[in-house]
Tab-separated table of C-alpha atoms and ligand atoms in Angstrom:
chain	number	residue	atom	x	y	z
H	137	MET	CA	-29.626	-46.744	-53.580
H	138	SER	CA	-32.334	-45.579	-51.168
H	139	ALA	CA	-32.154	-42.095	-49.650
H	140	GLN	CA	-31.402	-43.585	-46.235
H	141	ALA	CA	-28.356	-45.436	-47.505
H	142	LYS	CA	-26.814	-42.302	-48.985
H	143	LYS	CA	-24.421	-40.241	-46.900
H	144	ARG	CA	-25.765	-36.832	-45.939
H	145	ALA	CA	-23.766	-33.926	-47.367
H	146	LEU	CA	-24.363	-30.250	-46.651
H	147	SER	CA	-22.926	-26.920	-47.682
H	148	GLY	CA	-23.809	-23.260	-47.949
H	149	ILE	CA	-22.579	-20.028	-49.445
H	150	GLN	CA	-22.895	-16.546	-48.010
H	151	PRO	CA	-25.008	-14.140	-50.071
H	152	THR	CA	-22.374	-11.406	-49.898
H	153	GLY	CA	-22.237	-10.537	-53.604
H	154	ALA	CA	-22.198	-12.061	-57.068
H	155	PRO	CA	-20.419	-15.446	-57.055
H	156	HIS	CA	-17.207	-15.672	-59.050
H	157	ILE	CA	-15.596	-18.551	-60.866
H	158	GLY	CA	-13.461	-19.293	-57.781
H	159	ASN	CA	-16.672	-19.963	-55.850
H	160	TYR	CA	-17.936	-22.069	-58.725
H	161	PHE	CA	-14.914	-24.302	-59.285
H	162	GLY	CA	-13.871	-24.318	-55.613
H	163	ALA	CA	-17.264	-25.129	-54.123
H	164	MET	CA	-20.488	-24.773	-56.126
H	165	ARG	CA	-19.640	-27.255	-58.879
H	166	GLN	CA	-18.928	-29.931	-56.303
H	167	PHE	CA	-22.508	-29.584	-55.073
H	168	VAL	CA	-23.793	-30.444	-58.530
H	169	ASP	CA	-21.340	-33.327	-58.835
H	170	MET	CA	-22.512	-34.738	-55.488
H	171	GLN	CA	-26.263	-34.530	-55.951
H	172	ASP	CA	-26.707	-38.093	-57.194
H	173	GLU	CA	-24.437	-39.911	-54.801
H	174	PHE	CA	-25.311	-37.988	-51.629
H	175	ASP	CA	-28.391	-36.949	-49.731
H	176	LEU	CA	-27.499	-33.318	-50.374
H	177	TYR	CA	-28.511	-30.144	-48.498
H	178	VAL	CA	-27.528	-26.763	-49.919
H	179	PHE	CA	-28.501	-23.507	-48.268
H	180	VAL	CA	-28.131	-19.726	-48.390
H	181	ALA	CA	-25.930	-18.673	-45.451
H	182	GLU	CA	-27.741	-15.398	-44.829
H	183	TYR	CA	-27.148	-15.239	-41.071
H	184	HIS	CA	-23.443	-15.485	-41.820
H	185	ALA	CA	-23.703	-12.761	-44.470
H	186	MET	CA	-25.138	-10.415	-41.828
H	187	THR	CA	-21.659	-10.229	-40.306
H	188	THR	CA	-20.720	-8.102	-43.318
H	189	VAL	CA	-23.864	-6.992	-45.207
H	190	GLN	CA	-26.016	-4.560	-43.253
H	191	ASP	CA	-28.036	-2.986	-46.044
H	192	PRO	CA	-31.404	-4.819	-46.113
H	193	ALA	CA	-32.042	-4.140	-49.819
H	194	VAL	CA	-28.596	-5.441	-50.739
H	195	LEU	CA	-28.970	-8.526	-48.549
H	196	ARG	CA	-32.410	-9.314	-50.005
H	197	SER	CA	-31.189	-8.986	-53.566
H	198	ASN	CA	-28.054	-11.063	-52.857
H	199	ILE	CA	-30.231	-13.841	-51.406
H	200	GLU	CA	-32.546	-13.882	-54.432
H	201	ASN	CA	-29.581	-13.953	-56.777
H	202	LEU	CA	-27.782	-16.745	-54.965
H	203	ILE	CA	-30.901	-18.921	-55.136
H	204	LEU	CA	-31.065	-18.324	-58.905
H	205	ASP	CA	-27.353	-19.096	-59.156
H	206	TYR	CA	-27.812	-22.401	-57.320
H	207	LEU	CA	-30.546	-23.432	-59.740
H	208	ALA	CA	-28.613	-22.117	-62.745
H	209	ILE	CA	-25.497	-24.203	-62.064
H	210	GLY	CA	-27.666	-27.310	-62.237
H	211	LEU	CA	-28.747	-28.160	-58.702
H	212	ASP	CA	-31.835	-30.252	-59.248
H	213	PRO	CA	-34.588	-29.482	-56.715
H	214	GLU	CA	-35.820	-33.068	-57.142
H	215	LYS	CA	-32.527	-34.332	-55.752
H	216	VAL	CA	-31.291	-31.561	-53.446
H	217	THR	CA	-32.880	-29.924	-50.425
H	218	LEU	CA	-32.426	-26.234	-51.146
H	219	TYR	CA	-33.223	-23.818	-48.321
H	220	ARG	CA	-32.570	-20.512	-46.626
H	221	GLN	CA	-30.741	-20.508	-43.301
H	222	SER	CA	-33.283	-18.115	-41.779
H	223	ASP	CA	-36.034	-20.687	-42.412
H	224	VAL	CA	-34.343	-22.675	-39.635
H	225	PRO	CA	-34.279	-20.385	-36.577
H	226	GLU	CA	-33.399	-23.458	-34.477
H	227	LEU	CA	-29.866	-22.866	-35.751
H	228	THR	CA	-29.531	-19.810	-33.538
H	229	GLU	CA	-30.759	-21.760	-30.512
H	230	LEU	CA	-28.222	-24.496	-31.174
H	231	THR	CA	-25.505	-21.879	-31.684
H	232	TRP	CA	-26.251	-20.575	-28.184
H	233	MET	CA	-25.958	-24.032	-26.709
H	234	PHE	CA	-22.628	-24.559	-28.469
H	235	ASN	CA	-21.479	-21.097	-27.314
H	236	CYS	CA	-21.828	-22.299	-23.757
H	237	LEU	CA	-19.455	-25.219	-24.468
H	238	VAL	CA	-16.654	-23.610	-26.483
H	239	THR	CA	-14.116	-21.155	-25.095
H	240	VAL	CA	-12.957	-17.716	-26.180
H	241	PRO	CA	-9.297	-18.789	-26.762
H	242	TRP	CA	-10.520	-21.677	-28.928
H	243	LEU	CA	-12.539	-19.304	-31.113
H	244	GLU	CA	-9.656	-16.834	-31.303
H	245	ARG	CA	-7.727	-19.401	-33.336
H	246	ALA	CA	-10.173	-19.187	-36.274
H	247	HIS	CA	-8.556	-17.738	-39.439
H	248	ALA	CA	-11.419	-15.479	-40.486
H	249	PHE	CA	-11.436	-13.751	-37.129
H	250	LYS	CA	-7.626	-13.627	-36.859
H	251	ASP	CA	-7.247	-12.125	-40.357
H	252	LYS	CA	-9.745	-9.370	-39.600
H	253	SER	CA	-8.332	-8.508	-36.193
H	254	ASP	CA	-4.757	-8.580	-37.589
H	255	LYS	CA	-5.930	-5.952	-40.087
H	256	GLY	CA	-7.089	-3.811	-37.178
H	257	ILE	CA	-10.817	-4.349	-37.889
H	258	GLU	CA	-12.790	-4.494	-34.656
H	259	PRO	CA	-14.798	-7.734	-35.058
H	260	SER	CA	-18.456	-7.955	-34.129
H	261	VAL	CA	-19.534	-10.710	-31.746
H	262	GLY	CA	-21.253	-12.267	-34.773
H	263	LEU	CA	-18.026	-12.448	-36.756
H	264	PHE	CA	-16.233	-13.906	-33.748
H	265	ASP	CA	-18.955	-16.516	-33.376
H	266	TYR	CA	-19.092	-17.303	-37.122
H	267	PRO	CA	-17.551	-20.798	-36.790
H	268	VAL	CA	-20.019	-21.777	-34.070
H	269	LEU	CA	-23.026	-20.868	-36.219
H	270	MET	CA	-21.392	-22.826	-39.037
H	271	ALA	CA	-21.012	-25.796	-36.677
H	272	ALA	CA	-24.750	-25.554	-35.948
H	273	ASP	CA	-25.511	-25.526	-39.709
H	274	ILE	CA	-23.476	-28.682	-40.163
H	275	LEU	CA	-24.358	-30.608	-37.018
H	276	LEU	CA	-28.097	-29.938	-36.724
H	277	PRO	CA	-28.946	-32.257	-39.650
H	278	ASP	CA	-26.103	-34.691	-38.748
H	279	SER	CA	-24.159	-33.961	-41.944
H	280	GLN	CA	-21.419	-36.478	-42.637
H	281	VAL	CA	-19.709	-34.745	-45.544
H	282	VAL	CA	-19.173	-31.016	-46.117
H	283	PRO	CA	-17.998	-29.916	-49.596
H	284	VAL	CA	-16.058	-26.640	-49.271
H	285	GLY	CA	-13.115	-24.721	-50.690
H	286	LYS	CA	-9.752	-25.080	-48.957
H	287	ASP	CA	-10.163	-21.899	-46.917
H	288	GLN	CA	-13.195	-23.382	-45.137
H	289	VAL	CA	-11.516	-26.587	-43.986
H	290	GLN	CA	-10.605	-25.139	-40.599
H	291	HIS	CA	-14.272	-24.310	-39.976
H	292	VAL	CA	-15.285	-27.903	-40.688
H	293	GLU	CA	-12.580	-29.113	-38.312
H	294	MET	CA	-13.993	-26.780	-35.693
H	295	ALA	CA	-17.482	-28.191	-36.277
H	296	ARG	CA	-16.046	-31.643	-35.667
H	297	GLU	CA	-14.545	-30.450	-32.382
H	298	VAL	CA	-17.885	-28.947	-31.351
H	299	ALA	CA	-19.616	-32.272	-32.061
H	300	ARG	CA	-17.036	-34.109	-29.968
H	301	LYS	CA	-17.337	-31.635	-27.107
H	302	PHE	CA	-21.129	-31.830	-27.081
H	303	ASN	CA	-21.099	-35.629	-27.310
H	304	ASN	CA	-18.577	-35.866	-24.444
H	305	THR	CA	-20.611	-33.540	-22.278
H	306	TYR	CA	-24.150	-34.733	-22.957
H	307	GLY	CA	-23.786	-38.162	-24.556
H	308	ASP	CA	-23.699	-39.219	-28.176
H	309	THR	CA	-25.861	-36.756	-30.141
H	310	PHE	CA	-24.161	-35.426	-33.268
H	311	ALA	CA	-22.350	-37.092	-36.185
H	312	GLU	CA	-18.752	-35.951	-36.734
H	313	PRO	CA	-18.521	-34.368	-40.217
H	314	GLU	CA	-15.683	-34.664	-42.757
H	315	GLU	CA	-14.680	-31.940	-45.204
H	316	HIS	CA	-14.607	-32.712	-48.922
H	317	VAL	CA	-12.150	-30.598	-50.978
H	318	VAL	CA	-11.446	-31.170	-54.655
H	319	GLU	CA	-7.649	-30.847	-54.559
H	320	SER	CA	-7.115	-30.136	-58.266
H	321	VAL	CA	-9.010	-26.860	-58.002
H	322	ALA	CA	-8.330	-26.143	-54.345
H	323	VAL	CA	-7.488	-22.476	-55.078
H	324	VAL	CA	-8.602	-20.672	-58.229
H	325	PRO	CA	-6.309	-17.699	-58.976
H	326	GLY	CA	-7.792	-14.235	-59.451
H	327	THR	CA	-6.976	-11.828	-62.274
H	328	ASP	CA	-3.998	-10.538	-60.246
H	329	GLY	CA	-2.668	-14.017	-59.423
H	330	GLN	CA	-3.714	-13.949	-55.737
H	331	LYS	CA	-6.545	-16.230	-54.591
H	332	MET	CA	-9.721	-15.089	-56.372
H	333	SER	CA	-11.878	-13.394	-53.739
H	334	LYS	CA	-14.666	-10.819	-53.533
H	335	SER	CA	-12.562	-8.991	-50.967
H	336	TYR	CA	-9.585	-8.562	-53.338
H	337	GLY	CA	-11.518	-7.163	-56.316
H	338	ASN	CA	-9.792	-9.678	-58.618
H	339	THR	CA	-12.781	-11.780	-59.632
H	340	ILE	CA	-14.301	-13.037	-62.845
H	341	PRO	CA	-18.043	-12.953	-62.097
H	342	LEU	CA	-19.698	-16.300	-62.790
H	343	PHE	CA	-22.804	-14.733	-64.357
H	344	GLY	CA	-21.495	-11.310	-65.323
H	345	SER	CA	-22.524	-9.723	-68.626
H	346	ASP	CA	-20.380	-10.559	-71.666
H	347	ASP	CA	-18.668	-7.194	-71.232
H	348	GLU	CA	-17.922	-7.668	-67.537
H	349	ILE	CA	-16.486	-11.115	-68.189
H	350	LYS	CA	-14.436	-9.860	-71.134
H	351	LYS	CA	-13.049	-6.969	-69.103
H	352	ALA	CA	-12.038	-9.285	-66.257
H	353	ILE	CA	-10.393	-11.878	-68.521
H	354	MET	CA	-8.490	-9.276	-70.563
H	355	ALA	CA	-7.204	-7.785	-67.293
H	356	ILE	CA	-5.570	-11.039	-66.105
H	357	VAL	CA	-1.992	-10.245	-65.173
H	358	THR	CA	0.742	-12.007	-67.176
H	359	ASP	CA	4.471	-11.431	-67.683
H	360	SER	CA	5.595	-9.441	-70.720
H	361	LYS	CA	6.831	-12.262	-72.984
H	362	SER	CA	6.134	-11.739	-76.699
H	363	PRO	CA	3.857	-14.195	-78.574
H	364	GLU	CA	6.881	-15.930	-80.146
H	365	GLU	CA	8.743	-16.642	-76.906
H	366	PRO	CA	8.251	-20.004	-75.168
H	367	LYS	CA	6.271	-19.715	-71.920
H	368	ASP	CA	5.714	-21.817	-68.835
H	369	PRO	CA	1.987	-22.717	-68.727
H	370	SER	CA	2.186	-23.773	-65.081
H	371	SER	CA	3.039	-20.235	-63.960
H	372	CYS	CA	0.411	-18.481	-66.135
H	373	ASN	CA	-2.891	-17.378	-64.568
H	374	VAL	CA	-4.637	-17.506	-67.953
H	375	PHE	CA	-3.544	-21.098	-68.474
H	376	ALA	CA	-4.631	-22.042	-64.940
H	377	LEU	CA	-8.162	-20.965	-65.919
H	378	HIS	CA	-7.920	-22.802	-69.259
H	379	THR	CA	-7.345	-26.040	-67.331
H	380	LEU	CA	-10.743	-25.519	-65.665
H	381	ILE	CA	-12.701	-24.444	-68.721
H	382	THR	CA	-11.100	-25.460	-72.022
H	383	PRO	CA	-11.877	-28.963	-73.288
H	384	GLU	CA	-9.409	-31.357	-74.914
H	385	PRO	CA	-7.885	-31.509	-77.469
H	386	GLN	CA	-7.759	-27.693	-77.500
H	387	LEU	CA	-6.225	-27.584	-74.035
H	388	SER	CA	-3.213	-29.658	-75.159
H	389	GLU	CA	-2.801	-27.469	-78.233
H	390	ILE	CA	-2.743	-24.353	-76.070
H	391	LYS	CA	-0.187	-25.972	-73.755
H	392	LYS	CA	1.985	-26.723	-76.757
H	393	GLY	CA	1.620	-23.123	-77.981
H	394	TYR	CA	2.925	-21.899	-74.607
H	395	GLU	CA	5.816	-24.346	-74.400
H	396	GLU	CA	6.998	-24.015	-77.970
H	397	GLY	CA	6.200	-20.327	-78.367
H	398	GLY	CA	3.848	-18.885	-80.952
H	399	LEU	CA	0.808	-18.374	-78.726
H	400	GLY	CA	0.545	-14.900	-77.196
H	401	TYR	CA	-1.208	-14.071	-73.955
H	402	GLY	CA	-3.747	-11.897	-75.799
H	403	GLU	CA	-4.701	-14.788	-78.039
H	404	SER	CA	-4.842	-17.172	-75.089
H	405	LYS	CA	-7.196	-14.790	-73.268
H	406	LYS	CA	-9.469	-14.520	-76.318
H	407	MET	CA	-9.786	-18.302	-76.463
H	408	LEU	CA	-10.466	-18.402	-72.735
H	409	LEU	CA	-13.258	-15.840	-73.120
H	410	GLU	CA	-14.849	-17.727	-75.987
H	411	ASN	CA	-14.689	-21.054	-74.156
H	412	TYR	CA	-15.996	-19.554	-70.938
H	413	LEU	CA	-19.036	-18.031	-72.656
H	414	ALA	CA	-19.780	-21.376	-74.298
H	415	PHE	CA	-19.326	-23.109	-70.942
H	416	ILE	CA	-21.882	-20.932	-69.128
H	417	ALA	CA	-24.422	-20.679	-71.957
H	418	PRO	CA	-26.671	-23.517	-70.676
H	419	MET	CA	-26.429	-22.158	-67.129
H	420	ARG	CA	-27.459	-18.696	-68.260
H	421	GLU	CA	-30.451	-20.245	-69.974
H	422	ARG	CA	-31.544	-22.035	-66.801
H	423	ARG	CA	-31.016	-18.872	-64.772
H	424	ALA	CA	-33.242	-16.903	-67.140
H	425	TYR	CA	-35.932	-19.585	-66.894
H	426	TYR	CA	-36.094	-19.460	-63.105
H	427	GLU	CA	-35.813	-15.681	-63.045
H	428	SER	CA	-38.963	-15.420	-65.123
H	429	ASN	CA	-40.761	-18.068	-63.029
H	430	PRO	CA	-40.638	-16.766	-59.430
H	431	GLY	CA	-43.588	-18.999	-58.460
H	432	ILE	CA	-41.554	-22.109	-59.214
H	433	VAL	CA	-38.622	-20.797	-57.199
H	434	ARG	CA	-40.905	-20.071	-54.231
H	435	GLN	CA	-42.292	-23.590	-54.416
H	436	ILE	CA	-38.778	-25.069	-54.398
H	437	LEU	CA	-37.846	-23.042	-51.327
H	438	ASP	CA	-41.075	-23.930	-49.510
H	439	GLN	CA	-40.386	-27.581	-50.115
H	440	GLY	CA	-36.770	-27.242	-48.924
H	441	ALA	CA	-37.869	-25.356	-45.815
H	442	GLY	CA	-40.408	-28.066	-45.007
H	443	THR	CA	-37.813	-30.838	-45.243
H	444	ILE	CA	-35.142	-29.112	-43.158
H	445	GLN	CA	-37.641	-27.834	-40.576
H	446	LYS	CA	-38.845	-31.345	-39.869
H	447	ILE	CA	-35.265	-32.508	-39.295
H	448	ALA	CA	-34.470	-29.452	-37.164
H	449	LYS	CA	-37.540	-29.840	-34.941
H	450	GLU	CA	-36.878	-33.511	-34.253
H	451	LYS	CA	-33.207	-32.962	-33.549
H	452	MET	CA	-33.795	-29.984	-31.250
H	453	LYS	CA	-36.308	-31.978	-29.241
H	454	GLU	CA	-33.563	-34.519	-28.541
H	455	VAL	CA	-30.978	-31.790	-27.868
H	456	ARG	CA	-33.197	-29.865	-25.446
H	457	GLU	CA	-33.823	-33.023	-23.456
H	458	LYS	CA	-30.131	-33.882	-23.399
H	459	VAL	CA	-29.075	-30.475	-22.046
H	460	GLY	CA	-31.812	-30.441	-19.391
H	461	LEU	CA	-34.373	-28.032	-20.797
A	156	LIG	P1	-14.856	-14.891	-51.181
A	156	LIG	O1	-13.424	-15.140	-50.753
A	156	LIG	O2	-14.910	-14.417	-52.579
A	156	LIG	O3	-15.601	-13.986	-50.234
A	156	LIG	P2	-16.358	-16.990	-49.944
A	156	LIG	O4	-15.494	-16.880	-48.731
A	156	LIG	O5	-17.748	-16.466	-49.878
A	156	LIG	O6	-15.583	-16.282	-51.161
A	156	LIG	O7	-16.353	-18.506	-50.440
A	156	LIG	C1	-17.473	-19.286	-50.797
A	156	LIG	C2	-16.991	-20.678	-51.178
A	156	LIG	O8	-16.166	-20.615	-52.351
A	156	LIG	C3	-16.118	-21.346	-50.109
A	156	LIG	O9	-16.375	-22.730	-50.049
A	156	LIG	C4	-14.719	-21.056	-50.568
A	156	LIG	O10	-13.794	-21.991	-50.082
A	156	LIG	C5	-14.866	-21.138	-52.094
A	156	LIG	N1	-13.893	-20.262	-52.736
A	156	LIG	C6	-13.827	-18.919	-52.664
A	156	LIG	N2	-12.816	-18.432	-53.390
A	156	LIG	C7	-12.197	-19.486	-53.949
A	156	LIG	C8	-11.069	-19.645	-54.827
A	156	LIG	N3	-10.388	-18.598	-55.280
A	156	LIG	N4	-10.703	-20.889	-55.189
A	156	LIG	C9	-11.402	-21.961	-54.754
A	156	LIG	N5	-12.485	-21.888	-53.934
A	156	LIG	C10	-12.882	-20.674	-53.528
A	157	LIG	N1	-18.524	-20.159	-44.203
A	157	LIG	C1	-18.883	-20.622	-45.503
A	157	LIG	C2	-18.231	-19.743	-46.554
A	157	LIG	O1	-17.871	-18.628	-46.311
A	157	LIG	C3	-20.376	-20.627	-45.687
A	157	LIG	C4	-21.056	-21.583	-44.746
A	157	LIG	C5	-21.844	-21.256	-43.702
A	157	LIG	C6	-20.984	-22.999	-44.798
A	157	LIG	N2	-22.278	-22.384	-43.061
A	157	LIG	C7	-21.766	-23.480	-43.708
A	157	LIG	C8	-20.329	-23.905	-45.640
A	157	LIG	C9	-21.900	-24.843	-43.456
A	157	LIG	C10	-20.473	-25.277	-45.380
A	157	LIG	C11	-21.257	-25.729	-44.285
A	157	LIG	O2	-18.086	-20.162	-47.659
């Protein structure tokens, strides 16, 4: 299939801290799975991260790490356009144009903003405007498909509404994007059983040290059934993670050990740890390679920036004309 015939897919992740396995199974892995079938764009959402990270050294290091993580999980720079959001300043111009079309009550419906203001946090204008910047990310390159975790679906819907509003006002300009959620792993549970999230401190870091990963896995909350008692795998957080990581036929054996009794939670966690370390071994190797070859990483980003900048410049020329500038 030629590049033109492929659907364009795009997604990004905020560099707000070390990615966890919820980020990986909920979003990042899909990027890798999509890189052959789609014309794929993956970026570092650093403008978005500025709504929460205001320490320049921390932001810079998070950005560098996320780029290494993208390459480590197997995104192939030959197939994917990998770039940094701040290499496309046109996004902020487009955000302004969209800001002039959307209303305050419409933005007040966004979950991220509502959650924060319900908690009594006084939101910055940037946080309030977060979905509009995300709409610009998606619409500027006319993305058709947006792979995200379940919690981001509302933002993609909002991007679709922005496209419609712009197209109704100024004539057909932007493609209407669709979200792409892998339902089987829509929400990865954290070590406490809530949704795994950086903000809940219940994460298993994707590329933590062996010790960090071990500590997190051993801390997964379970009930207090003894090894001999039969257990329900579908209500066990350890088993939920096994379904993502442990290959067959071992997975079926573990399921049987739960249902019939005989497999304790401690043992189940040990197997999970072992399987997880085996699972990430090739990714760690790739990460180490790119970490020790910063010149190659820079080249990849320069190439990505060049590709997206060309698209952005052409599209903004059309948009400026349409709005009357
Ligand atoms: P966090 O909640 O840890 O701050 P982000 O909001 O930065 O994570 O999410 C980045 C991406 O990872 C999004 O596409 C999001 O939907 C996905 N994601 C985050 N946590 C999970 C989870 N526990 N299960 C599935 N997907 C997740
Ligand atoms: N809001 C997304 C998140 O927190 C990150 C993001 C920013 C994004 N712009 C995007 C995702 C555009 C998909 C498409 O995970």
